[in-house]
PDB file of C-alpha atoms in Angstrom:
ATOM      1  CA  ASP A   1       6.847 -14.333 -15.131  1.00  0.00           C
ATOM      2  CA  TYR A   2       9.254 -14.081 -18.557  1.00  0.00           C
ATOM      3  CA  GLY A   3      12.273 -16.432 -17.702  1.00  0.00           C
ATOM      4  CA  TRP A   4      14.211 -13.642 -16.109  1.00  0.00           C
ATOM      5  CA  ASP A   5      15.354 -15.399 -12.936  1.00  0.00           C
ATOM      6  CA  THR A   6      19.196 -14.467 -12.144  1.00  0.00           C
ATOM      7  CA  ALA A   7      18.914 -15.326  -8.330  1.00  0.00           C
ATOM      8  CA  GLY A   8      17.531 -18.658  -9.185  1.00  0.00           C
ATOM      9  CA  LEU A   9      14.390 -18.227  -6.730  1.00  0.00           C
ATOM     10  CA  SER A  10      11.991 -20.414  -9.387  1.00  0.00           C
ATOM     11  CA  ALA A  11      14.658 -23.681  -9.004  1.00  0.00           C
ATOM     12  CA  ASP A  12      12.428 -25.309  -6.577  1.00  0.00           C
ATOM     13  CA  PRO A  13       8.668 -25.463  -7.793  1.00  0.00           C
ATOM     14  CA  GLU A  14       7.186 -25.491  -4.201  1.00  0.00           C
ATOM     15  CA  THR A  15       9.407 -22.617  -3.079  1.00  0.00           C
ATOM     16  CA  PHE A  16       8.455 -20.753  -6.303  1.00  0.00           C
ATOM     17  CA  ARG A  17       5.153 -21.065  -5.443  1.00  0.00           C
ATOM     18  CA  ALA A  18       5.372 -19.796  -2.159  1.00  0.00           C
ATOM     19  CA  TYR A  19       7.203 -16.891  -3.162  1.00  0.00           C
ATOM     20  CA  ARG A  20       4.771 -16.151  -5.812  1.00  0.00           C
ATOM     21  CA  GLU A  21       1.634 -16.253  -3.212  1.00  0.00           C
ATOM     22  CA  THR A  22       3.594 -14.030  -0.960  1.00  0.00           C
ATOM     23  CA  GLU A  23       4.200 -11.576  -4.033  1.00  0.00           C
ATOM     24  CA  LEU A  24       0.962 -11.396  -4.901  1.00  0.00           C
ATOM     25  CA  ILE A  25      -0.592 -11.117  -1.425  1.00  0.00           C
ATOM     26  CA  HIS A  26       1.726  -8.535  -0.867  1.00  0.00           C
ATOM     27  CA  ALA A  27       0.829  -6.690  -4.227  1.00  0.00           C
ATOM     28  CA  ARG A  28      -2.790  -6.740  -3.358  1.00  0.00           C
ATOM     29  CA  TRP A  29      -2.083  -5.093  -0.200  1.00  0.00           C
ATOM     30  CA  ALA A  30       0.189  -2.343  -1.590  1.00  0.00           C
ATOM     31  CA  MET A  31      -2.540  -1.390  -4.280  1.00  0.00           C
ATOM     32  CA  LEU A  32      -4.689  -0.991  -1.317  1.00  0.00           C
ATOM     33  CA  GLY A  33      -2.200   0.759   0.777  1.00  0.00           C
ATOM     34  CA  ALA A  34      -1.232   3.093  -2.303  1.00  0.00           C
ATOM     35  CA  LEU A  35      -4.953   3.973  -2.647  1.00  0.00           C
ATOM     36  CA  GLY A  36      -5.287   4.746   1.257  1.00  0.00           C
ATOM     37  CA  CYS A  37      -2.322   6.874   1.447  1.00  0.00           C
ATOM     38  CA  ILE A  38      -3.914   9.248  -0.984  1.00  0.00           C
ATOM     39  CA  VAL A  39      -7.333   9.512  -0.040  1.00  0.00           C
ATOM     40  CA  PRO A  40      -7.538  10.819   3.414  1.00  0.00           C
ATOM     41  CA  GLU A  41      -5.529  13.538   2.520  1.00  0.00           C
ATOM     42  CA  THR A  42      -7.794  14.342  -0.357  1.00  0.00           C
ATOM     43  CA  LEU A  43     -10.893  14.569   1.706  1.00  0.00           C
ATOM     44  CA  ASP A  44     -11.942  17.830   3.655  1.00  0.00           C
ATOM     45  CA  ALA A  45     -13.629  15.389   6.077  1.00  0.00           C
ATOM     46  CA  THR A  46     -10.387  14.355   7.247  1.00  0.00           C
ATOM     47  CA  ASN A  47      -8.837  17.847   7.505  1.00  0.00           C
ATOM     48  CA  ASN A  48      -6.707  16.592   4.621  1.00  0.00           C
ATOM     49  CA  VAL A  49      -4.492  14.832   7.157  1.00  0.00           C
ATOM     50  CA  PRO A  50      -1.534  12.834   5.211  1.00  0.00           C
ATOM     51  CA  TRP A  51      -1.653   8.818   5.790  1.00  0.00           C
ATOM     52  CA  PHE A  52       1.515   8.932   8.153  1.00  0.00           C
ATOM     53  CA  LYS A  53      -0.316  10.736  10.502  1.00  0.00           C
ATOM     54  CA  ALA A  54      -3.409   9.481  10.460  1.00  0.00           C
ATOM     55  CA  GLY A  55      -2.994   6.603  12.910  1.00  0.00           C
ATOM     56  CA  ALA A  56      -1.960   9.011  15.871  1.00  0.00           C
ATOM     57  CA  LEU A  57      -5.282  10.888  15.794  1.00  0.00           C
ATOM     58  CA  ILE A  58      -6.545   7.879  17.709  1.00  0.00           C
ATOM     59  CA  PHE A  59      -4.795   9.658  20.662  1.00  0.00           C
ATOM     60  CA  GLN A  60      -6.281  12.992  20.363  1.00  0.00           C
ATOM     61  CA  GLU A  61      -9.170  14.485  22.603  1.00  0.00           C
ATOM     62  CA  GLY A  62     -12.197  12.573  21.602  1.00  0.00           C
ATOM     63  CA  GLY A  63     -10.484   9.608  19.447  1.00  0.00           C
ATOM     64  CA  LEU A  64     -10.533   8.981  15.588  1.00  0.00           C
ATOM     65  CA  ASP A  65     -13.806   9.159  13.506  1.00  0.00           C
ATOM     66  CA  TYR A  66     -13.141   7.393  10.263  1.00  0.00           C
ATOM     67  CA  LEU A  67     -13.569   9.372   7.034  1.00  0.00           C
ATOM     68  CA  GLY A  68     -14.414  12.184   9.435  1.00  0.00           C
ATOM     69  CA  ASN A  69     -17.969  10.927  10.344  1.00  0.00           C
ATOM     70  CA  PRO A  70     -18.433   9.768  13.881  1.00  0.00           C
ATOM     71  CA  SER A  71     -21.393   7.570  12.822  1.00  0.00           C
ATOM     72  CA  LEU A  72     -18.856   5.182  10.586  1.00  0.00           C
ATOM     73  CA  VAL A  73     -16.246   4.128  13.315  1.00  0.00           C
ATOM     74  CA  HIS A  74     -15.647   6.174  16.343  1.00  0.00           C
ATOM     75  CA  ALA A  75     -12.386   4.548  17.674  1.00  0.00           C
ATOM     76  CA  GLN A  76     -11.065   5.756  20.958  1.00  0.00           C
ATOM     77  CA  SER A  77      -9.106   2.627  22.104  1.00  0.00           C
ATOM     78  CA  ILE A  78      -6.028   1.692  20.316  1.00  0.00           C
ATOM     79  CA  LEU A  79      -5.794  -1.958  22.125  1.00  0.00           C
ATOM     80  CA  ALA A  80      -9.613  -2.393  20.936  1.00  0.00           C
ATOM     81  CA  ILE A  81      -8.546  -1.319  17.532  1.00  0.00           C
ATOM     82  CA  LEU A  82      -5.225  -3.557  17.553  1.00  0.00           C
ATOM     83  CA  GLY A  83      -7.382  -6.412  19.090  1.00  0.00           C
ATOM     84  CA  PHE A  84     -10.166  -6.011  16.344  1.00  0.00           C
ATOM     85  CA  GLN A  85      -7.768  -5.848  13.482  1.00  0.00           C
ATOM     86  CA  VAL A  86      -5.815  -9.178  14.352  1.00  0.00           C
ATOM     87  CA  VAL A  87      -9.001 -11.051  15.034  1.00  0.00           C
ATOM     88  CA  LEU A  88     -10.469  -9.770  11.500  1.00  0.00           C
ATOM     89  CA  MET A  89      -7.148 -10.380   9.722  1.00  0.00           C
ATOM     90  CA  GLY A  90      -6.478 -13.681  11.271  1.00  0.00           C
ATOM     91  CA  LEU A  91     -10.129 -14.979  10.243  1.00  0.00           C
ATOM     92  CA  VAL A  92      -9.903 -13.616   6.928  1.00  0.00           C
ATOM     93  CA  GLU A  93      -5.995 -15.240   6.569  1.00  0.00           C
ATOM     94  CA  ALA A  94      -7.420 -18.794   7.761  1.00  0.00           C
ATOM     95  CA  TYR A  95     -10.392 -18.395   5.373  1.00  0.00           C
ATOM     96  CA  ARG A  96      -8.238 -17.733   2.551  1.00  0.00           C
ATOM     97  CA  VAL A  97      -5.443 -20.573   3.519  1.00  0.00           C
ATOM     98  CA  ASN A  98      -7.843 -23.350   4.519  1.00  0.00           C
ATOM     99  CA  GLY A  99     -10.354 -22.828   1.378  1.00  0.00           C
ATOM    100  CA  GLY A 100     -13.294 -21.662   3.354  1.00  0.00           C
ATOM    101  CA  PRO A 101     -16.872 -22.916   3.069  1.00  0.00           C
ATOM    102  CA  ALA A 102     -17.191 -20.991  -0.389  1.00  0.00           C
ATOM    103  CA  GLY A 103     -16.130 -24.017  -2.283  1.00  0.00           C
ATOM    104  CA  GLU A 104     -13.448 -26.775  -2.503  1.00  0.00           C
ATOM    105  CA  GLY A 105     -10.659 -27.083  -4.730  1.00  0.00           C
ATOM    106  CA  LEU A 106     -10.428 -23.724  -5.349  1.00  0.00           C
ATOM    107  CA  ASP A 107      -7.216 -21.992  -6.278  1.00  0.00           C
ATOM    108  CA  SER A 108      -6.159 -19.962  -3.316  1.00  0.00           C
ATOM    109  CA  LEU A 109      -4.932 -16.882  -5.153  1.00  0.00           C
ATOM    110  CA  HIS A 110      -7.376 -16.724  -7.669  1.00  0.00           C
ATOM    111  CA  PRO A 111     -10.665 -18.864  -6.541  1.00  0.00           C
ATOM    112  CA  GLY A 112     -13.029 -17.612  -9.149  1.00  0.00           C
ATOM    113  CA  GLU A 113     -16.900 -18.557  -8.290  1.00  0.00           C
ATOM    114  CA  ALA A 114     -18.279 -16.659  -5.350  1.00  0.00           C
ATOM    115  CA  PHE A 115     -15.080 -14.235  -5.420  1.00  0.00           C
ATOM    116  CA  ASP A 116     -15.648 -13.155  -9.080  1.00  0.00           C
ATOM    117  CA  PRO A 117     -19.124 -11.643  -9.046  1.00  0.00           C
ATOM    118  CA  LEU A 118     -18.666  -9.941 -12.291  1.00  0.00           C
ATOM    119  CA  GLY A 119     -17.559 -13.147 -14.257  1.00  0.00           C
ATOM    120  CA  LEU A 120     -13.866 -11.831 -15.310  1.00  0.00           C
ATOM    121  CA  ALA A 121     -12.596 -15.123 -15.031  1.00  0.00           C
ATOM    122  CA  ASP A 122     -14.983 -16.891 -17.259  1.00  0.00           C
ATOM    123  CA  ASP A 123     -12.830 -16.522 -20.252  1.00  0.00           C
ATOM    124  CA  PRO A 124      -9.514 -18.079 -20.042  1.00  0.00           C
ATOM    125  CA  ASP A 125      -7.626 -15.772 -22.314  1.00  0.00           C
ATOM    126  CA  THR A 126      -8.963 -12.420 -20.488  1.00  0.00           C
ATOM    127  CA  PHE A 127      -8.288 -14.369 -16.867  1.00  0.00           C
ATOM    128  CA  SER A 128      -4.646 -14.733 -17.774  1.00  0.00           C
ATOM    129  CA  GLU A 129      -4.157 -11.295 -19.297  1.00  0.00           C
ATOM    130  CA  LEU A 130      -5.853  -9.840 -15.906  1.00  0.00           C
ATOM    131  CA  LYS A 131      -3.327 -11.906 -13.829  1.00  0.00           C
ATOM    132  CA  VAL A 132      -0.356 -10.669 -15.455  1.00  0.00           C
ATOM    133  CA  LYS A 133      -2.148  -7.169 -15.102  1.00  0.00           C
ATOM    134  CA  GLU A 134      -2.680  -7.415 -11.370  1.00  0.00           C
ATOM    135  CA  ILE A 135       0.769  -8.730 -10.678  1.00  0.00           C
ATOM    136  CA  LYS A 136       2.348  -5.651 -12.493  1.00  0.00           C
ATOM    137  CA  ASN A 137       0.199  -3.342 -10.901  1.00  0.00           C
ATOM    138  CA  GLY A 138       0.926  -4.852  -7.675  1.00  0.00           C
ATOM    139  CA  ARG A 139       4.901  -4.423  -8.308  1.00  0.00           C
ATOM    140  CA  LEU A 140       4.213  -0.780  -9.123  1.00  0.00           C
ATOM    141  CA  ALA A 141       2.151  -0.219  -6.062  1.00  0.00           C
ATOM    142  CA  MET A 142       4.886  -1.898  -3.732  1.00  0.00           C
ATOM    143  CA  PHE A 143       7.367   0.615  -5.401  1.00  0.00           C
ATOM    144  CA  ALA A 144       5.113   3.493  -4.747  1.00  0.00           C
ATOM    145  CA  MET A 145       4.546   2.710  -1.303  1.00  0.00           C
ATOM    146  CA  PHE A 146       8.283   2.721  -0.998  1.00  0.00           C
ATOM    147  CA  GLY A 147       8.384   6.120  -2.493  1.00  0.00           C
ATOM    148  CA  TYR A 148       5.624   7.172   0.078  1.00  0.00           C
ATOM    149  CA  TYR A 149       7.613   6.104   2.712  1.00  0.00           C
ATOM    150  CA  PHE A 150      10.765   8.298   2.001  1.00  0.00           C
ATOM    151  CA  GLN A 151       8.730  11.296   0.743  1.00  0.00           C
ATOM    152  CA  ALA A 152       7.051  11.463   4.165  1.00  0.00           C
ATOM    153  CA  LEU A 153      10.722  11.318   5.776  1.00  0.00           C
ATOM    154  CA  VAL A 154      11.943  13.956   3.481  1.00  0.00           C
ATOM    155  CA  THR A 155       9.143  16.227   3.177  1.00  0.00           C
ATOM    156  CA  ARG A 156       7.249  15.765   5.985  1.00  0.00           C
ATOM    157  CA  GLU A 157       4.405  15.667   3.650  1.00  0.00           C
ATOM    158  CA  GLY A 158       1.969  13.631   2.165  1.00  0.00           C
ATOM    159  CA  PRO A 159       2.107  12.566  -1.683  1.00  0.00           C
ATOM    160  CA  TYR A 160      -0.954  14.815  -2.383  1.00  0.00           C
ATOM    161  CA  ALA A 161       0.503  18.101  -0.967  1.00  0.00           C
ATOM    162  CA  ASN A 162       3.632  17.242  -2.719  1.00  0.00           C
ATOM    163  CA  TRP A 163       2.034  16.570  -5.868  1.00  0.00           C
ATOM    164  CA  GLN A 164      -0.008  19.930  -5.793  1.00  0.00           C
ATOM    165  CA  GLN A 165       3.056  21.906  -4.647  1.00  0.00           C
ATOM    166  CA  HIS A 166       4.691  20.237  -7.583  1.00  0.00           C
ATOM    167  CA  VAL A 167       2.084  21.087 -10.337  1.00  0.00           C
ATOM    168  CA  ALA A 168       1.916  24.568  -9.005  1.00  0.00           C
ATOM    169  CA  ASP A 169       5.684  24.833  -9.723  1.00  0.00           C
ATOM    170  CA  PRO A 170       7.444  22.037 -11.048  1.00  0.00           C
ATOM    171  CA  PHE A 171      11.106  23.855 -11.275  1.00  0.00           C
ATOM    172  CA  VAL A 172      11.029  24.740  -7.713  1.00  0.00           C
ATOM    173  CA  ALA A 173       8.988  22.065  -6.043  1.00  0.00           C
ATOM    174  CA  ASN A 174      10.813  19.100  -6.937  1.00  0.00           C
ATOM    175  CA  ALA A 175      13.578  16.614  -5.461  1.00  0.00           C
ATOM    176  CA  GLY A 176      16.240  19.237  -5.720  1.00  0.00           C
ATOM    177  CA  LYS A 177      14.369  21.533  -3.244  1.00  0.00           C
ATOM    178  CA  TYR A 178      14.685  18.498  -0.648  1.00  0.00           C
ATOM    179  CA  MET A 179      18.143  17.253  -1.284  1.00  0.00           C
ATOM    180  CA  ALA A 180      20.225  19.535   1.158  1.00  0.00           C
ATOM    181  CA  THR A 181      17.676  19.585   4.105  1.00  0.00           C
ATOM    182  CA  ALA A 182      17.187  15.808   3.692  1.00  0.00           C
ATOM    183  CA  TYR A 183      20.983  15.534   4.167  1.00  0.00           C
ATOM    184  CA  CYS A 184      21.104  17.766   6.564  1.00  0.00           C
ATOM    185  CA  ASP A 185      18.410  16.368   8.734  1.00  0.00           C
ATOM    186  CA  TYR A 186      19.560  12.975   8.749  1.00  0.00           C
ATOM    187  CA  ASP A 187      23.267  13.020   8.899  1.00  0.00           C
ATOM    188  CA  PRO A 188      24.695  14.359  12.352  1.00  0.00           C
ATOM    189  CA  LEU A 189      28.093  15.073  10.744  1.00  0.00           C
ATOM    190  CA  ALA A 190      26.689  16.903   7.840  1.00  0.00           C
ATOM    191  CA  PRO A 191      28.956  19.795   6.751  1.00  0.00           C
ATOM    192  CA  ALA A 192      27.660  23.219   7.940  1.00  0.00           C
ATOM    193  CA  SER A 193      28.860  24.956   5.132  1.00  0.00           C
ATOM    194  CA  ILE A 194      25.793  23.361   3.281  1.00  0.00           C
ATOM    195  CA  CYS A 195      23.262  23.227   6.109  1.00  0.00           C
ATOM    196  CA  ALA A 196      23.118  26.692   7.322  1.00  0.00           C
TER     197      ALA A 196
END
């Protein structure tokens, strides 16, 4: 990015290109994931289920209705969903890696043309600024996902529920509320004096 590479990861240009591609793909998935962790919890149609409990709904009687609507996808078999996702993602990745029929000689990370219907890449200066914004927002989303994981482990609630509690009473509903309980829950040798 700006020359900061204390680990020397960019010493080999080919390795750096592979790292950059991997980071960008992970960043894009993290941005989708961060949004996907919040949306189901905010919708009344999904009974405000937090993201880490949403997948288990497929095992309930009647299966899982995406967005609470049986007309969209009415999932009843975890094996069918897993198989469908593997095939779908395999095809998408093969399309991305091999260039696909949309055009030859396109950049695999920022292909443009048919993949840029709004023409955001038409101006080179704007396009380069958007690339920087994309990787910065992606890095932020990767850290947000990391935070969501630990938040779910500690509070056993989703990010939206935690945010609502914090906004209602910021001096009580904060990290300090969960410090002792998180320590007691995950450390079998925790002293009884603070865990009682």
